[in-house]
Tab-separated table of C-alpha atoms and ligand atoms in Angstrom:
chain	number	residue	atom	x	y	z
A	1	MET	CA	0.001	0.009	0.008
A	2	HIS	CA	0.980	3.673	-0.226
A	3	ALA	CA	1.776	5.575	2.965
A	4	ILE	CA	3.524	8.752	4.025
A	5	VAL	CA	6.736	7.758	5.826
A	6	VAL	CA	8.938	9.886	8.099
A	7	ARG	CA	12.511	8.568	8.428
A	8	ALA	CA	13.956	11.515	10.362
A	9	HIS	CA	12.261	14.344	12.309
A	10	GLY	CA	12.376	17.739	10.635
A	11	ASP	CA	10.458	20.193	8.469
A	12	PRO	CA	7.397	19.102	6.402
A	13	SER	CA	9.586	17.895	3.515
A	14	VAL	CA	10.663	14.844	5.594
A	15	MET	CA	7.261	13.308	4.783
A	16	LYS	CA	7.561	11.117	1.641
A	17	LEU	CA	5.013	8.929	-0.117
A	18	GLU	CA	6.348	5.357	-0.171
A	19	GLN	CA	5.243	1.834	-0.978
A	20	VAL	CA	5.080	-0.168	2.295
A	21	PRO	CA	3.898	-3.716	3.174
A	22	ASP	CA	0.144	-4.198	3.733
A	23	PRO	CA	-0.653	-4.493	7.468
A	24	HIS	CA	-2.626	-7.400	8.994
A	25	PRO	CA	-4.588	-7.180	12.235
A	26	GLY	CA	-3.235	-8.978	15.287
A	27	PRO	CA	-5.307	-9.862	18.387
A	28	GLY	CA	-7.516	-6.935	19.460
A	29	GLN	CA	-6.694	-4.892	16.325
A	30	VAL	CA	-8.835	-3.605	13.472
A	31	LEU	CA	-7.700	-2.960	9.894
A	32	VAL	CA	-9.388	0.001	8.207
A	33	ARG	CA	-9.100	0.875	4.497
A	34	LEU	CA	-8.922	4.693	4.615
A	35	HIS	CA	-10.593	7.136	2.234
A	36	ALA	CA	-9.463	10.322	4.050
A	37	ALA	CA	-7.005	11.299	6.784
A	38	GLY	CA	-7.412	14.347	9.019
A	39	VAL	CA	-4.478	16.641	9.766
A	40	ASN	CA	-4.023	18.001	13.315
A	41	PRO	CA	-1.493	20.451	14.768
A	42	VAL	CA	-0.115	17.620	16.941
A	43	ASP	CA	0.931	15.753	13.766
A	44	THR	CA	3.275	18.648	13.008
A	45	TYR	CA	4.739	18.730	16.560
A	46	ILE	CA	5.484	14.990	16.343
A	47	ARG	CA	6.963	15.290	12.826
A	48	ALA	CA	9.237	18.125	13.975
A	49	GLY	CA	10.418	15.988	16.930
A	50	GLY	CA	9.413	18.509	19.586
A	51	TYR	CA	6.580	16.581	21.246
A	52	GLY	CA	6.633	14.692	24.561
A	53	ARG	CA	5.472	11.400	22.980
A	54	LEU	CA	7.421	10.407	19.880
A	55	PRO	CA	7.037	7.219	17.811
A	56	SER	CA	10.162	5.249	16.890
A	57	LEU	CA	11.476	5.977	13.396
A	58	PRO	CA	10.494	5.370	10.653
A	59	TYR	CA	6.795	6.043	11.228
A	60	THR	CA	3.617	7.023	9.367
A	61	PRO	CA	1.947	10.173	10.759
A	62	GLY	CA	-1.748	10.786	11.350
A	63	ILE	CA	-4.222	10.014	14.119
A	64	ASP	CA	-7.542	10.730	12.409
A	65	GLY	CA	-9.115	9.008	9.446
A	66	ALA	CA	-12.282	7.578	7.942
A	67	GLY	CA	-12.909	4.588	5.720
A	68	ILE	CA	-14.226	1.021	5.739
A	69	ILE	CA	-13.390	-1.860	8.068
A	70	GLU	CA	-11.440	-4.461	6.121
A	71	ALA	CA	-10.649	-7.046	8.837
A	72	VAL	CA	-11.049	-7.536	12.580
A	73	GLY	CA	-8.421	-9.347	14.693
A	74	ASP	CA	-9.211	-12.038	17.272
A	75	GLY	CA	-10.747	-10.753	20.476
A	76	ALA	CA	-11.349	-7.189	19.261
A	77	ASP	CA	-14.405	-5.833	21.096
A	78	MET	CA	-16.459	-4.224	18.323
A	79	GLN	CA	-19.725	-3.974	20.278
A	80	ARG	CA	-21.106	-0.407	20.180
A	81	GLY	CA	-24.390	-0.150	22.067
A	82	PHE	CA	-26.822	-2.683	20.559
A	83	ARG	CA	-24.725	-3.395	17.467
A	84	ALA	CA	-21.274	-4.750	16.673
A	85	LEU	CA	-19.130	-3.174	13.963
A	86	VAL	CA	-18.209	-5.643	11.187
A	87	PRO	CA	-16.038	-5.656	8.040
A	88	GLY	CA	-17.650	-3.509	5.357
A	89	ASP	CA	-18.921	-0.889	7.856
A	90	ARG	CA	-18.157	2.805	7.275
A	91	VAL	CA	-16.170	4.096	10.243
A	92	TRP	CA	-14.132	6.988	11.626
A	93	VAL	CA	-10.979	6.273	13.607
A	94	CYS	CA	-8.952	8.117	16.216
A	95	ALA	CA	-5.778	5.992	16.130
A	96	LEU	CA	-3.740	7.445	18.981
A	97	GLY	CA	-0.859	5.174	17.944
A	98	GLY	CA	-0.711	6.973	14.584
A	99	GLY	CA	-0.517	5.773	10.969
A	100	THR	CA	-3.546	7.276	9.181
A	101	TYR	CA	-1.630	9.078	6.379
A	102	ALA	CA	-1.894	5.800	4.454
A	103	GLN	CA	-4.230	3.591	2.469
A	104	ARG	CA	-4.726	1.310	5.490
A	105	VAL	CA	-4.329	1.705	9.251
A	106	LEU	CA	-4.178	-0.790	12.092
A	107	THR	CA	-5.907	0.499	15.168
A	108	ARG	CA	-7.242	-0.615	18.538
A	109	ALA	CA	-10.887	-1.688	18.622
A	110	HIS	CA	-12.085	1.125	20.921
A	111	GLU	CA	-10.626	3.704	18.498
A	112	VAL	CA	-13.028	2.698	15.675
A	113	HIS	CA	-16.586	4.101	15.516
A	114	ALA	CA	-19.540	3.967	13.139
A	115	LEU	CA	-19.708	6.764	10.588
A	116	PRO	CA	-23.398	7.675	10.195
A	117	GLU	CA	-24.983	7.961	6.741
A	118	GLY	CA	-24.887	11.540	5.581
A	119	VAL	CA	-21.412	12.148	7.016
A	120	THR	CA	-18.779	11.968	4.237
A	121	PHE	CA	-15.419	10.241	4.662
A	122	GLU	CA	-13.739	13.661	4.486
A	123	GLN	CA	-15.940	14.978	7.319
A	124	GLY	CA	-15.412	11.662	9.140
A	125	SER	CA	-11.654	12.157	9.080
A	126	ARG	CA	-12.109	15.401	11.064
A	127	ILE	CA	-14.060	13.813	13.918
A	128	GLY	CA	-11.381	12.023	15.994
A	129	VAL	CA	-9.006	14.380	17.740
A	130	PRO	CA	-11.068	17.590	17.320
A	131	TYR	CA	-14.436	16.206	18.483
A	132	LEU	CA	-13.150	13.841	21.184
A	133	THR	CA	-11.024	16.694	22.551
A	134	ALA	CA	-13.950	19.114	22.355
A	135	TRP	CA	-16.278	16.682	24.150
A	136	ARG	CA	-13.714	15.948	26.827
A	137	ALA	CA	-12.890	19.640	27.339
A	138	MET	CA	-16.500	20.827	27.380
A	139	MET	CA	-18.267	17.962	29.158
A	140	GLN	CA	-15.819	15.810	31.140
A	141	ILE	CA	-13.367	18.498	32.303
A	142	GLY	CA	-15.314	21.744	31.799
A	143	GLN	CA	-18.623	20.330	33.070
A	144	ALA	CA	-20.606	22.669	30.824
A	145	ARG	CA	-24.246	22.791	31.903
A	146	PRO	CA	-27.298	24.076	30.038
A	147	GLY	CA	-27.562	27.806	30.675
A	148	HIS	CA	-23.820	28.240	31.247
A	149	SER	CA	-21.985	30.881	29.277
A	150	VAL	CA	-18.981	29.481	27.417
A	151	LEU	CA	-16.139	31.312	25.683
A	152	ILE	CA	-14.286	29.310	23.036
A	153	HIS	CA	-11.017	31.232	22.892
A	154	GLY	CA	-9.889	30.223	19.377
A	155	ALA	CA	-13.175	28.902	17.979
A	156	SER	CA	-12.556	28.907	14.227
A	157	GLY	CA	-10.314	25.796	13.963
A	158	GLY	CA	-10.918	22.068	14.300
A	159	VAL	CA	-11.358	21.791	18.088
A	160	GLY	CA	-12.916	25.237	18.487
A	161	SER	CA	-15.648	24.732	15.897
A	162	ALA	CA	-16.448	21.339	17.474
A	163	CYS	CA	-16.760	23.021	20.891
A	164	VAL	CA	-19.118	25.631	19.448
A	165	GLN	CA	-21.395	22.948	17.923
A	166	ILE	CA	-21.449	20.935	21.174
A	167	GLY	CA	-22.115	24.051	23.250
A	168	VAL	CA	-24.878	25.440	21.046
A	169	ALA	CA	-26.717	22.103	20.846
A	170	GLY	CA	-26.532	21.674	24.615
A	171	GLY	CA	-28.299	24.967	25.374
A	172	ARG	CA	-25.267	27.001	26.402
A	173	ARG	CA	-24.674	30.619	25.571
A	174	VAL	CA	-21.650	30.254	23.315
A	175	MET	CA	-19.201	33.041	22.518
A	176	GLY	CA	-16.228	32.532	20.240
A	177	THR	CA	-13.107	34.261	18.997
A	178	ALA	CA	-11.433	34.201	15.599
A	179	GLY	CA	-8.664	36.239	14.018
A	180	THR	CA	-10.267	37.274	10.703
A	181	ALA	CA	-13.585	38.730	9.468
A	182	GLU	CA	-14.248	35.464	7.565
A	183	GLY	CA	-13.572	33.502	10.749
A	184	LEU	CA	-16.023	35.643	12.719
A	185	ALA	CA	-18.732	35.166	10.060
A	186	PHE	CA	-18.061	31.402	10.194
A	187	LEU	CA	-18.585	31.417	13.968
A	188	ARG	CA	-21.899	33.244	13.662
A	189	LYS	CA	-23.023	30.619	11.131
A	190	LEU	CA	-22.100	27.895	13.621
A	191	GLY	CA	-24.380	29.543	16.185
A	192	CYS	CA	-22.136	31.716	18.383
A	193	GLU	CA	-24.242	34.404	20.044
A	194	GLU	CA	-21.307	36.785	20.317
A	195	THR	CA	-18.035	36.823	18.390
A	196	PHE	CA	-14.784	38.679	19.074
A	197	ASN	CA	-11.583	39.169	17.127
A	198	HIS	CA	-8.609	37.916	19.192
A	199	ARG	CA	-6.292	40.151	17.124
A	200	GLU	CA	-8.258	43.331	17.940
A	201	LYS	CA	-6.987	45.549	20.770
A	202	GLY	CA	-9.436	45.707	23.693
A	203	TYR	CA	-11.573	42.706	22.688
A	204	GLU	CA	-11.324	41.364	26.263
A	205	GLN	CA	-13.431	44.264	27.542
A	206	GLN	CA	-16.045	43.525	24.895
A	207	ILE	CA	-16.308	39.962	26.298
A	208	VAL	CA	-16.730	41.215	29.869
A	209	ASP	CA	-19.361	43.726	28.686
A	210	ALA	CA	-21.245	40.996	26.838
A	211	THR	CA	-21.708	39.161	30.155
A	212	GLY	CA	-22.896	42.279	31.981
A	213	GLY	CA	-19.574	42.378	33.863
A	214	ARG	CA	-19.979	38.893	35.446
A	215	GLY	CA	-17.628	36.947	33.197
A	216	VAL	CA	-18.121	33.539	31.537
A	217	ASP	CA	-18.732	30.257	33.351
A	218	LEU	CA	-16.338	28.273	31.178
A	219	ILE	CA	-13.421	29.164	28.906
A	220	ILE	CA	-11.976	26.624	26.489
A	221	GLU	CA	-8.504	27.977	25.735
A	222	MET	CA	-6.644	27.145	22.472
A	223	LEU	CA	-3.549	29.338	23.007
A	224	ALA	CA	-2.826	29.518	26.732
A	225	ASN	CA	0.664	31.017	26.416
A	226	VAL	CA	-0.944	34.129	24.898
A	227	ASN	CA	-4.283	34.221	26.741
A	228	LEU	CA	-4.139	32.538	30.156
A	229	GLU	CA	-3.491	35.691	32.184
A	230	ARG	CA	-6.283	37.587	30.446
A	231	ASP	CA	-8.653	34.573	30.762
A	232	MET	CA	-8.462	35.004	34.549
A	233	GLY	CA	-10.090	38.406	34.089
A	234	LEU	CA	-12.810	36.989	31.832
A	235	VAL	CA	-13.979	34.053	33.926
A	236	ALA	CA	-17.003	34.305	36.244
A	237	PRO	CA	-16.889	33.538	39.993
A	238	ARG	CA	-16.377	29.749	40.405
A	239	GLY	CA	-15.779	29.496	36.646
A	240	ARG	CA	-13.373	27.133	34.930
A	241	ILE	CA	-10.646	27.625	32.362
A	242	VAL	CA	-9.750	24.488	30.408
A	243	VAL	CA	-6.387	24.616	28.659
A	244	VAL	CA	-6.534	22.646	25.396
A	245	GLY	CA	-3.790	24.395	23.397
A	246	ASN	CA	-0.469	25.930	24.481
A	247	ARG	CA	2.609	26.801	22.435
A	248	GLY	CA	5.055	28.352	24.891
A	249	GLN	CA	5.615	29.788	28.357
A	250	THR	CA	3.583	32.425	30.127
A	251	THR	CA	3.425	34.171	33.506
A	252	ILE	CA	0.235	34.471	35.518
A	253	ASN	CA	-0.733	36.093	38.789
A	254	ALA	CA	-2.664	33.391	40.664
A	255	ARG	CA	-4.424	36.044	42.726
A	256	GLY	CA	-6.782	36.331	39.753
A	257	LEU	CA	-8.027	32.803	40.554
A	258	MET	CA	-8.252	33.317	44.321
A	259	GLY	CA	-10.468	36.368	44.021
A	260	ARG	CA	-13.117	34.379	42.106
A	261	ASP	CA	-12.699	30.808	43.377
A	262	SER	CA	-11.990	30.029	39.743
A	263	SER	CA	-9.788	27.235	38.447
A	264	ILE	CA	-7.516	26.244	35.573
A	265	HIS	CA	-7.623	22.673	34.270
A	266	GLY	CA	-5.191	21.186	31.758
A	267	MET	CA	-6.107	18.313	29.488
A	268	ALA	CA	-4.526	16.083	26.854
A	269	LEU	CA	-6.570	13.588	24.854
A	270	PHE	CA	-3.715	11.072	25.212
A	271	ASN	CA	-4.444	10.953	28.971
A	272	ALA	CA	-8.073	9.824	28.537
A	273	SER	CA	-8.842	6.242	29.557
A	274	ARG	CA	-10.515	3.758	27.197
A	275	GLU	CA	-13.792	4.313	29.086
A	276	GLU	CA	-13.536	8.117	28.862
A	277	LEU	CA	-12.787	7.930	25.135
A	278	LEU	CA	-15.761	5.630	24.552
A	279	GLU	CA	-17.985	8.030	26.523
A	280	CYS	CA	-16.798	10.979	24.409
A	281	ALA	CA	-17.265	8.967	21.195
A	282	ALA	CA	-20.797	7.963	22.205
A	283	GLY	CA	-21.720	11.623	22.801
A	284	VAL	CA	-20.191	12.682	19.511
A	285	GLU	CA	-21.887	9.851	17.616
A	286	GLY	CA	-25.282	10.896	18.990
A	287	GLY	CA	-24.700	14.414	17.650
A	288	LEU	CA	-23.561	13.138	14.267
A	289	ARG	CA	-26.631	10.907	13.906
A	290	ALA	CA	-29.014	13.668	14.948
A	291	GLY	CA	-27.219	16.161	12.691
A	292	TRP	CA	-26.201	18.765	15.266
A	293	LEU	CA	-22.535	17.869	14.900
A	294	ARG	CA	-20.865	18.193	11.498
A	295	PRO	CA	-17.092	18.632	11.051
A	296	VAL	CA	-16.264	21.539	8.760
A	297	VAL	CA	-13.659	20.750	6.115
A	298	GLN	CA	-11.954	23.890	4.844
A	299	GLU	CA	-9.260	22.326	2.603
A	300	VAL	CA	-8.781	18.950	0.896
A	301	MET	CA	-5.379	17.870	-0.454
A	302	PRO	CA	-4.060	14.587	-1.932
A	303	LEU	CA	-2.128	12.200	0.336
A	304	GLU	CA	1.178	13.231	-1.253
A	305	GLY	CA	0.293	16.834	-0.315
A	306	ALA	CA	0.956	16.071	3.380
A	307	PRO	CA	3.889	18.558	3.538
A	308	ARG	CA	1.632	21.339	2.227
A	309	ALA	CA	-1.122	20.322	4.681
A	310	HIS	CA	1.328	20.592	7.591
A	311	GLU	CA	2.233	24.131	6.546
A	312	TRP	CA	-1.461	24.985	6.151
A	313	VAL	CA	-2.459	23.674	9.587
A	314	MET	CA	0.039	25.978	11.291
A	315	THR	CA	-1.212	29.165	9.573
A	316	ASP	CA	-3.866	31.554	10.918
A	317	GLY	CA	-7.252	32.361	9.391
A	318	LYS	CA	-9.091	29.085	10.094
A	319	ARG	CA	-12.696	28.269	9.152
A	320	GLY	CA	-12.540	24.524	9.817
A	321	SER	CA	-9.724	22.103	9.096
A	322	VAL	CA	-7.673	20.226	6.487
A	323	VAL	CA	-8.031	16.695	5.102
A	324	LEU	CA	-5.831	14.412	2.990
A	325	ARG	CA	-7.789	12.460	0.377
A	326	VAL	CA	-6.583	8.839	0.176
A	327	VAL	CA	-7.240	6.874	-3.025
B	1	NAP	P1	-6.471	24.735	14.423
B	1	NAP	O1	-7.550	24.085	13.661
B	1	NAP	O2	-5.189	25.058	13.752
B	1	NAP	O3	-7.065	26.069	15.073
B	1	NAP	C1	-6.270	26.966	15.788
B	1	NAP	C2	-7.184	27.982	16.418
B	1	NAP	O4	-6.442	28.877	17.263
B	1	NAP	C3	-7.886	28.854	15.369
B	1	NAP	O5	-9.222	29.006	15.754
B	1	NAP	C4	-7.136	30.166	15.483
B	1	NAP	O6	-7.931	31.281	15.084
B	1	NAP	C5	-6.897	30.193	16.970
B	1	NAP	N1	-5.971	31.235	17.395
B	1	NAP	C6	-4.945	31.819	16.730
B	1	NAP	N2	-4.431	32.823	17.453
B	1	NAP	C7	-5.152	32.893	18.620
B	1	NAP	C8	-5.139	33.729	19.752
B	1	NAP	N3	-4.233	34.725	19.911
B	1	NAP	N4	-6.027	33.511	20.750
B	1	NAP	C9	-6.947	32.521	20.637
B	1	NAP	N5	-7.021	31.704	19.587
B	1	NAP	C10	-6.133	31.882	18.599
B	1	NAP	O7	-6.069	23.836	15.694
B	1	NAP	P2	-7.011	22.866	16.560
B	1	NAP	O8	-6.949	21.514	15.982
B	1	NAP	O9	-8.342	23.526	16.735
B	1	NAP	O10	-6.201	22.854	17.930
B	1	NAP	C11	-6.126	24.055	18.717
B	1	NAP	C12	-4.965	23.914	19.706
B	1	NAP	O11	-5.271	22.879	20.614
B	1	NAP	C13	-3.640	23.525	19.041
B	1	NAP	O12	-2.576	24.156	19.731
B	1	NAP	C14	-3.561	22.037	19.262
B	1	NAP	O13	-2.250	21.553	19.266
B	1	NAP	C15	-4.256	21.888	20.601
B	1	NAP	N6	-4.904	20.573	20.828
B	1	NAP	C16	-4.745	20.016	22.048
B	1	NAP	C17	-5.382	18.840	22.322
B	1	NAP	C18	-5.259	18.235	23.691
B	1	NAP	O14	-5.490	17.034	23.860
B	1	NAP	N7	-4.955	19.046	24.684
B	1	NAP	C19	-6.124	18.167	21.338
B	1	NAP	C20	-6.276	18.790	20.111
B	1	NAP	C21	-5.665	20.022	19.854
B	1	NAP	P3	-7.665	32.089	13.696
B	1	NAP	O15	-7.049	31.128	12.736
B	1	NAP	O16	-9.047	32.537	13.296
B	1	NAP	O17	-6.774	33.196	14.105
């Protein structure tokens, strides 16, 4: 089969399309024939060699994908609710062990989920990391309740747009930030009640004003090294800040938390247990079936375009995310 292979960490050009042996599922594994692979920022951190968890070289990048189950290994638990997944089923995968920039991926059984009719493979390849992270950040860590006000600080990308959809459907008052006029229009279309430009001077005061001075109950933060200190001035008494994204160091004055009994929670999807991941996936699947969750694909590129996709994913001006088409 064809796969993108990385033989040494480095810039995007280290990703090469190669012919590699076809994989076969061992005990507890599932083999999925992929039609699309999703590209996440974490794929670029791993490729560059600057991430805490690195695969041994050579490796095939990619966590997210969508396609059709080709084979199921012995003992793989494919039961999902009342039905078991079987070869031939359309599925999305969140293969935390990597390998989706390829025609086939081997993954663990609990990382494979039914792709409802009406959701394309390209959309399906943008479910895994963005939607599981969004569900975990909003529901499991953030404990968003109906009626809560929620600020998605960086709402126009993969995780942010998923958070907006989850928040809006669950009866929260959702506010979001983006860095361009097109991004702000995108957020309004997704259902944000209020939108703010995170590149505009003084936008923090606009957020406080929009809450009548009280602040927001929950902040989902995509760029903590830039925003964490100011988030402490935007959160309501007893509110929570959930750090999803961070790309450097920052300094905060913890007094900002004491004065409001507010708290900061970190999260990484890699830390979630099998049970927590299945709970997130079940919530996401309900939304996909009912139609209130739909990943937004902004760009589609061919598999060999992986280097270009890695450059794209690290640029600003998001209105969704990027997918590699696998043929
Ligand atoms: P993405 O699709 O590239 O989106 C990035 C988002 O950050 C865009 O909405 C962008 O807005 C926004 N942004 C840019 N500058 C900002 C600023 N100054 N303040 C607030 N937001 C700003 O990435 P993603 O997949 O949504 O992931 C977002 C972050 O979370 C990344 O750092 C990623 O590595 C991390 N992440 C963490 C986990 C975890 O388990 N903790 C899981 C998934 C992702 P504009 O483009 O409109 O400026």
